[in-house]
PDB file of N, CA and C and ligand atoms in Angstrom:
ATOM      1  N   UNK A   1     -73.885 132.899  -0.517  1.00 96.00           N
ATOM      2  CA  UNK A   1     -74.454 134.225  -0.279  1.00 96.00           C
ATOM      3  C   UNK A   1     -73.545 135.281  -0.928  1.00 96.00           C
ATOM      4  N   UNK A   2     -74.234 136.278  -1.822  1.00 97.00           N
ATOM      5  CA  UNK A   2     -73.605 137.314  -2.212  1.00 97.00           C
ATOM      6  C   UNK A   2     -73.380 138.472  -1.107  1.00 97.00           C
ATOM      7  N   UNK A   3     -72.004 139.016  -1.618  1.00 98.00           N
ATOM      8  CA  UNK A   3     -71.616 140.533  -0.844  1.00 98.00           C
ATOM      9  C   UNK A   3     -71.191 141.412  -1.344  1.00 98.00           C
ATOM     10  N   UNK A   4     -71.586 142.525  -1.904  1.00 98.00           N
ATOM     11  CA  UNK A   4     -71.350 143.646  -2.435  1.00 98.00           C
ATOM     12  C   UNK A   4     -70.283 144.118  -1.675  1.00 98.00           C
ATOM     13  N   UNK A   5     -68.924 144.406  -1.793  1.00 99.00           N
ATOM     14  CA  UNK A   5     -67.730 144.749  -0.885  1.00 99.00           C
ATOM     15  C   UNK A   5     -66.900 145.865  -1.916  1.00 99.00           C
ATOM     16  N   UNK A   6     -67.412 147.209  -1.314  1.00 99.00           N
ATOM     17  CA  UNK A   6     -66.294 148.091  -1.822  1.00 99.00           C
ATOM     18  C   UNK A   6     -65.022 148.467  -0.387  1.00 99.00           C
ATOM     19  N   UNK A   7     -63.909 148.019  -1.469  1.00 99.00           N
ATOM     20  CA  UNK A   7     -62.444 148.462  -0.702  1.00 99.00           C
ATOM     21  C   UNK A   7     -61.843 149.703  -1.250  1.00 99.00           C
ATOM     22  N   UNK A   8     -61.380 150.864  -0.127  1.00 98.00           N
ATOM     23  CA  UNK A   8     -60.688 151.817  -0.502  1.00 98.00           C
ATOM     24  C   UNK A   8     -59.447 151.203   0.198  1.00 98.00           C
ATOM     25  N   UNK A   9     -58.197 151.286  -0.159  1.00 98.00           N
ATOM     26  CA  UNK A   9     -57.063 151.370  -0.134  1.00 98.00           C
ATOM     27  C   UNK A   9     -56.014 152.406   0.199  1.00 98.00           C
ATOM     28  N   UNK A  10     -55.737 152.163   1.708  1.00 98.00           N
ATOM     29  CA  UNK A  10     -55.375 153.810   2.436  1.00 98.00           C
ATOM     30  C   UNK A  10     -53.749 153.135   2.882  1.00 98.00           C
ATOM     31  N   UNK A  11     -52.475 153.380   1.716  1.00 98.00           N
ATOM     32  CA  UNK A  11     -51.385 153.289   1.847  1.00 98.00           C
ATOM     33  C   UNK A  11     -50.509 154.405   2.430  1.00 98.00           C
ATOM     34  N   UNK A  12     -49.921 153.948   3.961  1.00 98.00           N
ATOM     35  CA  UNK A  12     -49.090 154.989   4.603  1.00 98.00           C
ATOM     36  C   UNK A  12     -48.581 155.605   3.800  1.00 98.00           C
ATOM     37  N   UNK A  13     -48.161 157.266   3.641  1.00 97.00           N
ATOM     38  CA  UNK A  13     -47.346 157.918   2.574  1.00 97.00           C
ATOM     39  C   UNK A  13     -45.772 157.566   2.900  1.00 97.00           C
ATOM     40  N   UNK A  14     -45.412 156.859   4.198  1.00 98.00           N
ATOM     41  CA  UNK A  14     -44.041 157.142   4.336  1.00 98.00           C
ATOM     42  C   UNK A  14     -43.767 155.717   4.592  1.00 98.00           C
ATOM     43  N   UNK A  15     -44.917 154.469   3.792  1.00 98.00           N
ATOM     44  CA  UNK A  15     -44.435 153.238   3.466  1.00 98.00           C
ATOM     45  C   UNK A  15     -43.642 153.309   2.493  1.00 98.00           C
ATOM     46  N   UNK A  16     -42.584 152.489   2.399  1.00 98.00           N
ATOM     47  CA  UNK A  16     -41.421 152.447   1.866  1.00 98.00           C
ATOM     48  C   UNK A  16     -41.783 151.670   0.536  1.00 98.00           C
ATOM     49  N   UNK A  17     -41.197 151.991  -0.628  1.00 98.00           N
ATOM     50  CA  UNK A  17     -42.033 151.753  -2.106  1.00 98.00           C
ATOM     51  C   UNK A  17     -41.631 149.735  -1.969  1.00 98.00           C
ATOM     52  N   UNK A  18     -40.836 149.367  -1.826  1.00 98.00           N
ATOM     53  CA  UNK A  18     -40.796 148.013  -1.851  1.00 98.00           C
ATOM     54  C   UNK A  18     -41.474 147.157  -0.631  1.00 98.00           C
ATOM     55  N   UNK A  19     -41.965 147.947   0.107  1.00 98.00           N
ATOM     56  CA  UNK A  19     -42.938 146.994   0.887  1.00 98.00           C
ATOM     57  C   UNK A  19     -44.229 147.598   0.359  1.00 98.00           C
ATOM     58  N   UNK A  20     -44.689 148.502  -0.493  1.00 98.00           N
ATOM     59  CA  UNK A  20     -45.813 148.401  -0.622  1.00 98.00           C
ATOM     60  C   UNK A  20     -46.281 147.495  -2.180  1.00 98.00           C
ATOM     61  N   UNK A  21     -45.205 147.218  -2.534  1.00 98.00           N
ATOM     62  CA  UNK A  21     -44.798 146.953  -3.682  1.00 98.00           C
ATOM     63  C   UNK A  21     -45.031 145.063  -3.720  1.00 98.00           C
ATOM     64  N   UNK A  22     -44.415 144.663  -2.570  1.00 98.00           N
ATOM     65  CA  UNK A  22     -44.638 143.356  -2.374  1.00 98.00           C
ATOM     66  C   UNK A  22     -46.084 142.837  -1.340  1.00 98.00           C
ATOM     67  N   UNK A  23     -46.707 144.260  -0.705  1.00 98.00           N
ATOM     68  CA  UNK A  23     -47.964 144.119  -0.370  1.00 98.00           C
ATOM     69  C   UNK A  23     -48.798 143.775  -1.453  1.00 98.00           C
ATOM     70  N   UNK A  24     -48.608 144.744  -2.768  1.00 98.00           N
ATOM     71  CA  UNK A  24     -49.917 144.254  -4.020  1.00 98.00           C
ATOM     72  C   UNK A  24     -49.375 143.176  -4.452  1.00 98.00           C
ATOM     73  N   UNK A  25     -48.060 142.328  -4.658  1.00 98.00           N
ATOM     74  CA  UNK A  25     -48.191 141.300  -5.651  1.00 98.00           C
ATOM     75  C   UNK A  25     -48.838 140.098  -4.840  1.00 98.00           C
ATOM     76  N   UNK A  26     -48.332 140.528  -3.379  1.00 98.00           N
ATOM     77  CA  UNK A  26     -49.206 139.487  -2.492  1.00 98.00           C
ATOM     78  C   UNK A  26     -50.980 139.286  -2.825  1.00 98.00           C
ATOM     79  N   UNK A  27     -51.309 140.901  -2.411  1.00 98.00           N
ATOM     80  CA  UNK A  27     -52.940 140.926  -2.654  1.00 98.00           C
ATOM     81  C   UNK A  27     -53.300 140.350  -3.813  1.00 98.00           C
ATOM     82  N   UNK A  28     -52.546 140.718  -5.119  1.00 98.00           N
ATOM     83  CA  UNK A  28     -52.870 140.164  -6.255  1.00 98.00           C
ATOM     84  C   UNK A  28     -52.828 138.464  -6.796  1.00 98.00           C
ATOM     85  N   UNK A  29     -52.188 138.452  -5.839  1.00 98.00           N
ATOM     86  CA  UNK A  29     -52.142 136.683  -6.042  1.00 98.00           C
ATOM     87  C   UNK A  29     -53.136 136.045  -5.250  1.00 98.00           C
ATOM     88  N   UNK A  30     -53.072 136.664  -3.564  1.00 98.00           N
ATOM     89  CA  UNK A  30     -54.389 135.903  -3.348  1.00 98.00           C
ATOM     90  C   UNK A  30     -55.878 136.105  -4.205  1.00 98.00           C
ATOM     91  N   UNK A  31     -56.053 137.572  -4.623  1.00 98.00           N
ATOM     92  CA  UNK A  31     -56.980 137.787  -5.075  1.00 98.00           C
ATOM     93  C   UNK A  31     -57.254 136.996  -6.340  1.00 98.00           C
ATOM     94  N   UNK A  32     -56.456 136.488  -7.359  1.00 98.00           N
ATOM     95  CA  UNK A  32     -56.402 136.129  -8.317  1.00 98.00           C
ATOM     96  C   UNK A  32     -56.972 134.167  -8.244  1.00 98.00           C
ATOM     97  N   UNK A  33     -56.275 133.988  -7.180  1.00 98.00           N
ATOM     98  CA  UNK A  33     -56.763 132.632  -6.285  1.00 98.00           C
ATOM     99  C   UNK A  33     -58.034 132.370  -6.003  1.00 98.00           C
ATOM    100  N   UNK A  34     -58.654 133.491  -5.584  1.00 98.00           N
ATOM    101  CA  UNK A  34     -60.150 133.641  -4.656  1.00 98.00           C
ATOM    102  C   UNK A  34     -60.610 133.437  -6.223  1.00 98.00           C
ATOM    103  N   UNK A  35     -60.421 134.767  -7.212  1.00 98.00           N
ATOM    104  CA  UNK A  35     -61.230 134.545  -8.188  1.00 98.00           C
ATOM    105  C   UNK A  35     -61.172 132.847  -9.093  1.00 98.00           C
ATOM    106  N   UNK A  36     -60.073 132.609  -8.788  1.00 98.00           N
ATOM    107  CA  UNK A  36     -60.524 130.836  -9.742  1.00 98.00           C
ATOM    108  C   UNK A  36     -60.809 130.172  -9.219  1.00 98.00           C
ATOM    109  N   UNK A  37     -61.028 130.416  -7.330  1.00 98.00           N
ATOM    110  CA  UNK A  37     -61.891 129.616  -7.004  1.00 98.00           C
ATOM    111  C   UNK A  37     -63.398 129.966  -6.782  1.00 98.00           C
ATOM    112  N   UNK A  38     -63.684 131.317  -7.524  1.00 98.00           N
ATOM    113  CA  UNK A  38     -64.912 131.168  -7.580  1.00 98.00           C
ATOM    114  C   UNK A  38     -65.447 132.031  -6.150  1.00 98.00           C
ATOM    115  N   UNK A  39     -65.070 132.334  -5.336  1.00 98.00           N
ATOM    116  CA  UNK A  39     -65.373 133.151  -4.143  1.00 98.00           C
ATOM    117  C   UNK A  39     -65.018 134.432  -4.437  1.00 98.00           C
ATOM    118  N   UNK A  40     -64.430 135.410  -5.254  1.00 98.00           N
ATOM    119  CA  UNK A  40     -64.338 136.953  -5.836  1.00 98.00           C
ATOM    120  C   UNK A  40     -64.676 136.748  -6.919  1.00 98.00           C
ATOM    121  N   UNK A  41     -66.276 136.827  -7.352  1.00 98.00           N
ATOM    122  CA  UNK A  41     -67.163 136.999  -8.207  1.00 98.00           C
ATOM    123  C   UNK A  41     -66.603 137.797  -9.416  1.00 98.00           C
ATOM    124  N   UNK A  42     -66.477 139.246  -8.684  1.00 98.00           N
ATOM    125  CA  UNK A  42     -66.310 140.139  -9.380  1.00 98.00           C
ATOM    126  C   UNK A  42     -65.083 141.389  -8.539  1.00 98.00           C
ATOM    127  N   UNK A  43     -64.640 141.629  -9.641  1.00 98.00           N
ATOM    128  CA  UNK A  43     -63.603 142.750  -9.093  1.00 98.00           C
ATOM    129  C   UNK A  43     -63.481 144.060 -10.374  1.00 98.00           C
ATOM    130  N   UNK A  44     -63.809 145.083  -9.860  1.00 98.00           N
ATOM    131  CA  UNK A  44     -63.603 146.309 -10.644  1.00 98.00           C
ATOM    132  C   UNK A  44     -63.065 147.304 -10.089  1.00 98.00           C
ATOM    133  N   UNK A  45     -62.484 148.123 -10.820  1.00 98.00           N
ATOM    134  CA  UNK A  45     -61.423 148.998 -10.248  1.00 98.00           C
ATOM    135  C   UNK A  45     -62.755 150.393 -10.531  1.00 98.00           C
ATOM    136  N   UNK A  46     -62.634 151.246  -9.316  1.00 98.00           N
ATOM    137  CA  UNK A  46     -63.588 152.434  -9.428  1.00 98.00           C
ATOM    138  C   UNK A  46     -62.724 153.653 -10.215  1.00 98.00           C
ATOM    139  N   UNK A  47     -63.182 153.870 -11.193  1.00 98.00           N
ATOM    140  CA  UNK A  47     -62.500 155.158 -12.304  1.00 98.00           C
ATOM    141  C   UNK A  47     -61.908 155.991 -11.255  1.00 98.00           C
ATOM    142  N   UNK A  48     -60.742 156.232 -11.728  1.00 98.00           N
ATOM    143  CA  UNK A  48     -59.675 157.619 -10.528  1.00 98.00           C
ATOM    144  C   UNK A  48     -59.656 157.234  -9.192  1.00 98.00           C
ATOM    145  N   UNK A  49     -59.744 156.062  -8.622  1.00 98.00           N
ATOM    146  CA  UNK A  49     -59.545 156.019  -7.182  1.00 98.00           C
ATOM    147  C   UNK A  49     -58.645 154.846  -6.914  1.00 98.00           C
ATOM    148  N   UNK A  50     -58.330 155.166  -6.050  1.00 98.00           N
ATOM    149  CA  UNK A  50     -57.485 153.777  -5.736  1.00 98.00           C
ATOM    150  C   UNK A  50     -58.161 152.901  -4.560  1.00 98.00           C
ATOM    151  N   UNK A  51     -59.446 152.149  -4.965  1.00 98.00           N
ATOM    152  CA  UNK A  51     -60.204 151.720  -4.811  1.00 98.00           C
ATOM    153  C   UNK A  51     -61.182 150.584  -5.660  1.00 98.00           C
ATOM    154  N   UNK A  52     -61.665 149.850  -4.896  1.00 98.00           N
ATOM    155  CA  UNK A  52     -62.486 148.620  -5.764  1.00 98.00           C
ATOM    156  C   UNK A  52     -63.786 148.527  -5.809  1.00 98.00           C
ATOM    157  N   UNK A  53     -64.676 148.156  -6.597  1.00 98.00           N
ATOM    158  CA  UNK A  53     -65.999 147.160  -6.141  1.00 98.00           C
ATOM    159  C   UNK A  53     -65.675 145.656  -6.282  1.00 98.00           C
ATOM    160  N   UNK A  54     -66.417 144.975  -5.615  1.00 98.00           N
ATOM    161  CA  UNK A  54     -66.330 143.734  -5.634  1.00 98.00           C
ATOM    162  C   UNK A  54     -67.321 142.992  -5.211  1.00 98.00           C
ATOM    163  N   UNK A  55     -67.782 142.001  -5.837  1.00 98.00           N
ATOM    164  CA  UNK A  55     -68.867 140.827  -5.705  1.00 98.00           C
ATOM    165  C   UNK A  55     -68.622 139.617  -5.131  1.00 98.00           C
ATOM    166  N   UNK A  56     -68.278 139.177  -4.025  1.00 98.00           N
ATOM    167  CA  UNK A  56     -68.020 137.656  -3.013  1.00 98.00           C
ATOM    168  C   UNK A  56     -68.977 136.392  -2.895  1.00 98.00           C
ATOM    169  N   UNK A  57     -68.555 135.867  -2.669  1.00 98.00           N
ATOM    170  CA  UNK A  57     -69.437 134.319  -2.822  1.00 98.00           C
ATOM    171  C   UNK A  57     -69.499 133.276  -1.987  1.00 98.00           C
ATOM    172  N   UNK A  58     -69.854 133.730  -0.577  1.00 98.00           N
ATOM    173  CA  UNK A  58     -69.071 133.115   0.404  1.00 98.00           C
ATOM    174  C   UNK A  58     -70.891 132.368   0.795  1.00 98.00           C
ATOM    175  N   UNK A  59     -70.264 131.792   2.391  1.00 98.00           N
ATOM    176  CA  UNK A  59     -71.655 130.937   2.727  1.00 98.00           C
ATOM    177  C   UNK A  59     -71.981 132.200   3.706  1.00 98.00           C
ATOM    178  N   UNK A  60     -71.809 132.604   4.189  1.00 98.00           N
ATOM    179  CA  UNK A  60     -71.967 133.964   4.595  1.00 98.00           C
ATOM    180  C   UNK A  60     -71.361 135.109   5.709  1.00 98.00           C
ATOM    181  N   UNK A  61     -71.729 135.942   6.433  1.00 98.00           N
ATOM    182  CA  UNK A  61     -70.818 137.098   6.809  1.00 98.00           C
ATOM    183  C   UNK A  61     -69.800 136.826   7.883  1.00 98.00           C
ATOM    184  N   UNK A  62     -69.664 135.504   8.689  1.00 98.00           N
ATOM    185  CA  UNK A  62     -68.369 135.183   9.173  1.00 98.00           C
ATOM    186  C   UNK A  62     -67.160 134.489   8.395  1.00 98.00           C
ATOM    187  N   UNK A  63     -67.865 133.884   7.255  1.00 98.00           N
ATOM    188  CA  UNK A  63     -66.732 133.483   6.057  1.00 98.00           C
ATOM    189  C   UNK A  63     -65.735 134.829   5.344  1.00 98.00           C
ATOM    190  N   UNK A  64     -67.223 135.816   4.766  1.00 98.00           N
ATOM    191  CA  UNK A  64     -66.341 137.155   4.580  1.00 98.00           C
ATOM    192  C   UNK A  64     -65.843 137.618   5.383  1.00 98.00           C
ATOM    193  N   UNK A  65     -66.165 137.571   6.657  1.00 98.00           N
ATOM    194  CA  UNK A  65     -64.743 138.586   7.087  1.00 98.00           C
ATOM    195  C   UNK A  65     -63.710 137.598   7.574  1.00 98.00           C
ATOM    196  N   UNK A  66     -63.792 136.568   7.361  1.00 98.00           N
ATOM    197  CA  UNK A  66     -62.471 135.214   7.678  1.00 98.00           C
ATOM    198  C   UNK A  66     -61.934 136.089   6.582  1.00 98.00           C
ATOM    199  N   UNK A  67     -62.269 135.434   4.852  1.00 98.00           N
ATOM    200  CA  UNK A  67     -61.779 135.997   3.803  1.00 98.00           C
ATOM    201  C   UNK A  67     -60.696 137.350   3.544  1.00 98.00           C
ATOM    202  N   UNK A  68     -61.805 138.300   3.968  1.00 98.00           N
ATOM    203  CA  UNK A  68     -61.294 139.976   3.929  1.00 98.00           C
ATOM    204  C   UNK A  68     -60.380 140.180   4.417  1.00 98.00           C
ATOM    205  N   UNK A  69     -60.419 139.397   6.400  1.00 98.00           N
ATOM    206  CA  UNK A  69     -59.160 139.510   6.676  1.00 98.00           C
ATOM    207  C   UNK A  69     -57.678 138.760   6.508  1.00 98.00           C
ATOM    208  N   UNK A  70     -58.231 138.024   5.863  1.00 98.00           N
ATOM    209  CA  UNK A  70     -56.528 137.291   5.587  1.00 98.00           C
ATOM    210  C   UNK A  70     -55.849 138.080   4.016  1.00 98.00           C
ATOM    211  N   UNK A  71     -56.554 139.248   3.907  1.00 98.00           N
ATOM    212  CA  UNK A  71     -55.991 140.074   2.338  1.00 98.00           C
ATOM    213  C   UNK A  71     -54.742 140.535   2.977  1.00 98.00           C
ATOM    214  N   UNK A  72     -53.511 140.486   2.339  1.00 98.00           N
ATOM    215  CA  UNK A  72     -52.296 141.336   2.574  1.00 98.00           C
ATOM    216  C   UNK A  72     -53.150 142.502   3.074  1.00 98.00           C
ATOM    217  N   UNK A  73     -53.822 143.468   2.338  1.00 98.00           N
ATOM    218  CA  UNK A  73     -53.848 144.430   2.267  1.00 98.00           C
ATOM    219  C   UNK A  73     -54.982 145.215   3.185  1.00 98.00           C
ATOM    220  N   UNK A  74     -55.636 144.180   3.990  1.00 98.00           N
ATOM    221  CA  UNK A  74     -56.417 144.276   4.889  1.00 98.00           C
ATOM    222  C   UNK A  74     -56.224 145.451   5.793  1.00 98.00           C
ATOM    223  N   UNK A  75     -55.166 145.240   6.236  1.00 98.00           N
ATOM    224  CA  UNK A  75     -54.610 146.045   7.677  1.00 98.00           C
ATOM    225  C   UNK A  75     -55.026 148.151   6.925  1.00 98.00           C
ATOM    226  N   UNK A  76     -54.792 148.076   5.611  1.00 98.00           N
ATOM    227  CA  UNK A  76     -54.752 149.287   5.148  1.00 98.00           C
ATOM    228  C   UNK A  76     -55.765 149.947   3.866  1.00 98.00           C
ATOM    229  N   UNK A  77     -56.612 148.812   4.365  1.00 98.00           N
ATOM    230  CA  UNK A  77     -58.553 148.855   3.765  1.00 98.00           C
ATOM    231  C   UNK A  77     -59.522 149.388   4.252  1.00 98.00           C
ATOM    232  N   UNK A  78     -60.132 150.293   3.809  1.00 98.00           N
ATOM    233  CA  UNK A  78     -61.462 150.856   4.391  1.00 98.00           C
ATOM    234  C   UNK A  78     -62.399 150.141   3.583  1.00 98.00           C
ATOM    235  N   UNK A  79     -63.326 149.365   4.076  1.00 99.00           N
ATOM    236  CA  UNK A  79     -64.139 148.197   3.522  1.00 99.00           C
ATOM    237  C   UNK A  79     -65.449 148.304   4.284  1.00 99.00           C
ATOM    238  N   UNK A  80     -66.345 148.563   2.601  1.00 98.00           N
ATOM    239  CA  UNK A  80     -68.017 148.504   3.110  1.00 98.00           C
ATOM    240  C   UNK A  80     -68.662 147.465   2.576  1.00 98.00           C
ATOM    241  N   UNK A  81     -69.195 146.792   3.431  1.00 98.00           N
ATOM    242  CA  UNK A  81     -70.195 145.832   3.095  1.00 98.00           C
ATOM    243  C   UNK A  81     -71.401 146.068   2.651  1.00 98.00           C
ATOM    244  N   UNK A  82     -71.998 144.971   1.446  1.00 98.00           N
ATOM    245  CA  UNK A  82     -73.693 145.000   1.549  1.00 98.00           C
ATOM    246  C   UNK A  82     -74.114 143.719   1.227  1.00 98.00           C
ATOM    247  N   UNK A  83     -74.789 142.840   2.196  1.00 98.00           N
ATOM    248  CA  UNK A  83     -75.488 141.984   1.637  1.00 98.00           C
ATOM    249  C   UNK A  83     -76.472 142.121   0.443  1.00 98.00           C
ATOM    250  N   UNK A  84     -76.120 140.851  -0.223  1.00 97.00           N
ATOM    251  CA  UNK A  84     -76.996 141.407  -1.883  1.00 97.00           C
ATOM    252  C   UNK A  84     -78.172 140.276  -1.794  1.00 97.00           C
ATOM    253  N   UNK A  85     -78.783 139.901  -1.970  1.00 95.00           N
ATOM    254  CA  UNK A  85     -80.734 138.819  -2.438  1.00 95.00           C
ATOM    255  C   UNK A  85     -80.320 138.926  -4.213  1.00 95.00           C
ATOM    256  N   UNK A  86     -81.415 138.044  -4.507  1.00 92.00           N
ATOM    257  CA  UNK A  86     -81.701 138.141  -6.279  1.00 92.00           C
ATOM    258  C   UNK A  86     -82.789 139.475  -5.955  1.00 92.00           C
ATOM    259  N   UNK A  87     -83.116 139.732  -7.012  1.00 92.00           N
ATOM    260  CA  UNK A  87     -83.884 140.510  -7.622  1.00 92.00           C
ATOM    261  C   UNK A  87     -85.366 139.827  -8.278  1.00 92.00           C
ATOM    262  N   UNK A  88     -86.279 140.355  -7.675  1.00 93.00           N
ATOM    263  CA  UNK A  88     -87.321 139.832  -8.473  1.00 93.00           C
ATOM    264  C   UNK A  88     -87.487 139.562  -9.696  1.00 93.00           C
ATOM    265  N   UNK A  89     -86.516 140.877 -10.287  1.00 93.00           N
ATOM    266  CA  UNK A  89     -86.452 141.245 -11.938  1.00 93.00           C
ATOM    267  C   UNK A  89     -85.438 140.546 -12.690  1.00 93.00           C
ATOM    268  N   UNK A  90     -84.915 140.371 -11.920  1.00 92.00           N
ATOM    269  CA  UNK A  90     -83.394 139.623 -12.612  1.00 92.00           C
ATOM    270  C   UNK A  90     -83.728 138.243 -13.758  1.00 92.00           C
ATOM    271  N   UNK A  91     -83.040 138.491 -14.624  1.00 92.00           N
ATOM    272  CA  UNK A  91     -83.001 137.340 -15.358  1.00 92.00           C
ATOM    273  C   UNK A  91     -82.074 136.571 -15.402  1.00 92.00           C
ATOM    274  N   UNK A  92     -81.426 136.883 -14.394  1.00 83.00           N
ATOM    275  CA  UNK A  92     -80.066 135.879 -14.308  1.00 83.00           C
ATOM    276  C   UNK A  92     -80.362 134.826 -13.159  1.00 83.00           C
ATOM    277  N   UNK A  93     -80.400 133.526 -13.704  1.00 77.00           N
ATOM    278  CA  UNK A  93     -81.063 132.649 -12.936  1.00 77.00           C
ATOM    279  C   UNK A  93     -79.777 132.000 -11.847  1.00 77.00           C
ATOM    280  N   UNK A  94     -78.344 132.512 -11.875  1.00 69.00           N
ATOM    281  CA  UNK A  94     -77.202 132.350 -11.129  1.00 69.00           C
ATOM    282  C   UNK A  94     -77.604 133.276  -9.921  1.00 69.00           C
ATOM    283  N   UNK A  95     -77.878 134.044  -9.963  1.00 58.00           N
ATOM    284  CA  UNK A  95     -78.329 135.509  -9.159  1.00 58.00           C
ATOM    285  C   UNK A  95     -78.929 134.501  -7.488  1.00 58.00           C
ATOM    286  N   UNK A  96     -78.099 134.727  -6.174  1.00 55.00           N
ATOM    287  CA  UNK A  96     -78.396 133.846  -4.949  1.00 55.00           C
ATOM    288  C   UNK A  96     -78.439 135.432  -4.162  1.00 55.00           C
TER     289      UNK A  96
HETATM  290  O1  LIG B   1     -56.106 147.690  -5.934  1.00 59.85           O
HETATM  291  C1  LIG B   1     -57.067 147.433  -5.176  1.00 59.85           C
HETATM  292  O2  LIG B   1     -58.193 147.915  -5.333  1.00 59.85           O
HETATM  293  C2  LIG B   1     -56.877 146.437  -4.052  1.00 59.85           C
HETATM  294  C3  LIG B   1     -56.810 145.100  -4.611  1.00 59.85           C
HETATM  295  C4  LIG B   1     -57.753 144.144  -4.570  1.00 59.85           C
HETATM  296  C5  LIG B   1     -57.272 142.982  -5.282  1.00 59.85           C
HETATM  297  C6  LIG B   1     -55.966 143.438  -5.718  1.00 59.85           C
HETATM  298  O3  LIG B   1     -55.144 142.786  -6.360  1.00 59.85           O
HETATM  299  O4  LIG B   1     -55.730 144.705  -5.316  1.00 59.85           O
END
């Protein structure tokens, strides 16, 4: 099942630069993980924000939020969900 998941990213101002520092290489590694295994579809960074879109691939909405919450970066995420369907129109025959 697809999930449309935009994350904003709300870092304390008076977190200390090396723990926020070893928060992203964390996020970035799990995230980098998820994506070769195929469960973070898609990841895009939203122009000027320090914020994401993202496309998930899970079996469905108790897997994502297993997922979401084991992100380093969870604790300091504002995260919206949308369940996604194919499209009637779609020609992408991957499209679940
Ligand atoms: O920078 C972000 O948008 C948060 C994030 C998701 C995966 C990652 O490495 O950072």
């Amino acid at each position: 099942m697809l999930f449309h998941v935009q994350m904003t990213v709300r870092l304390p101002h008076d977190m200390p630069a090396a723990q926020a520092d070893a928060l992203k290489a964390r996020e970035k590694e799990m995230a980098q993980a998820l994506q070769r295994a195929g469960t973070w579809r898609h990841l895009w960074r939203i122009a000027g924000r320090y914020a994401n879109v993202s496309v998930f691939d899970v079996p469905g909405p108790a897997e994502l939020h297993d997922t979401l919450s084991r992100l380093p970066l969870f604790p300091y995420m504002d995260i919206e969900v949308q369940a996604l369907c194919r499209h009637a129109s779609s020609v992408h025959d991957d499209d679940r």
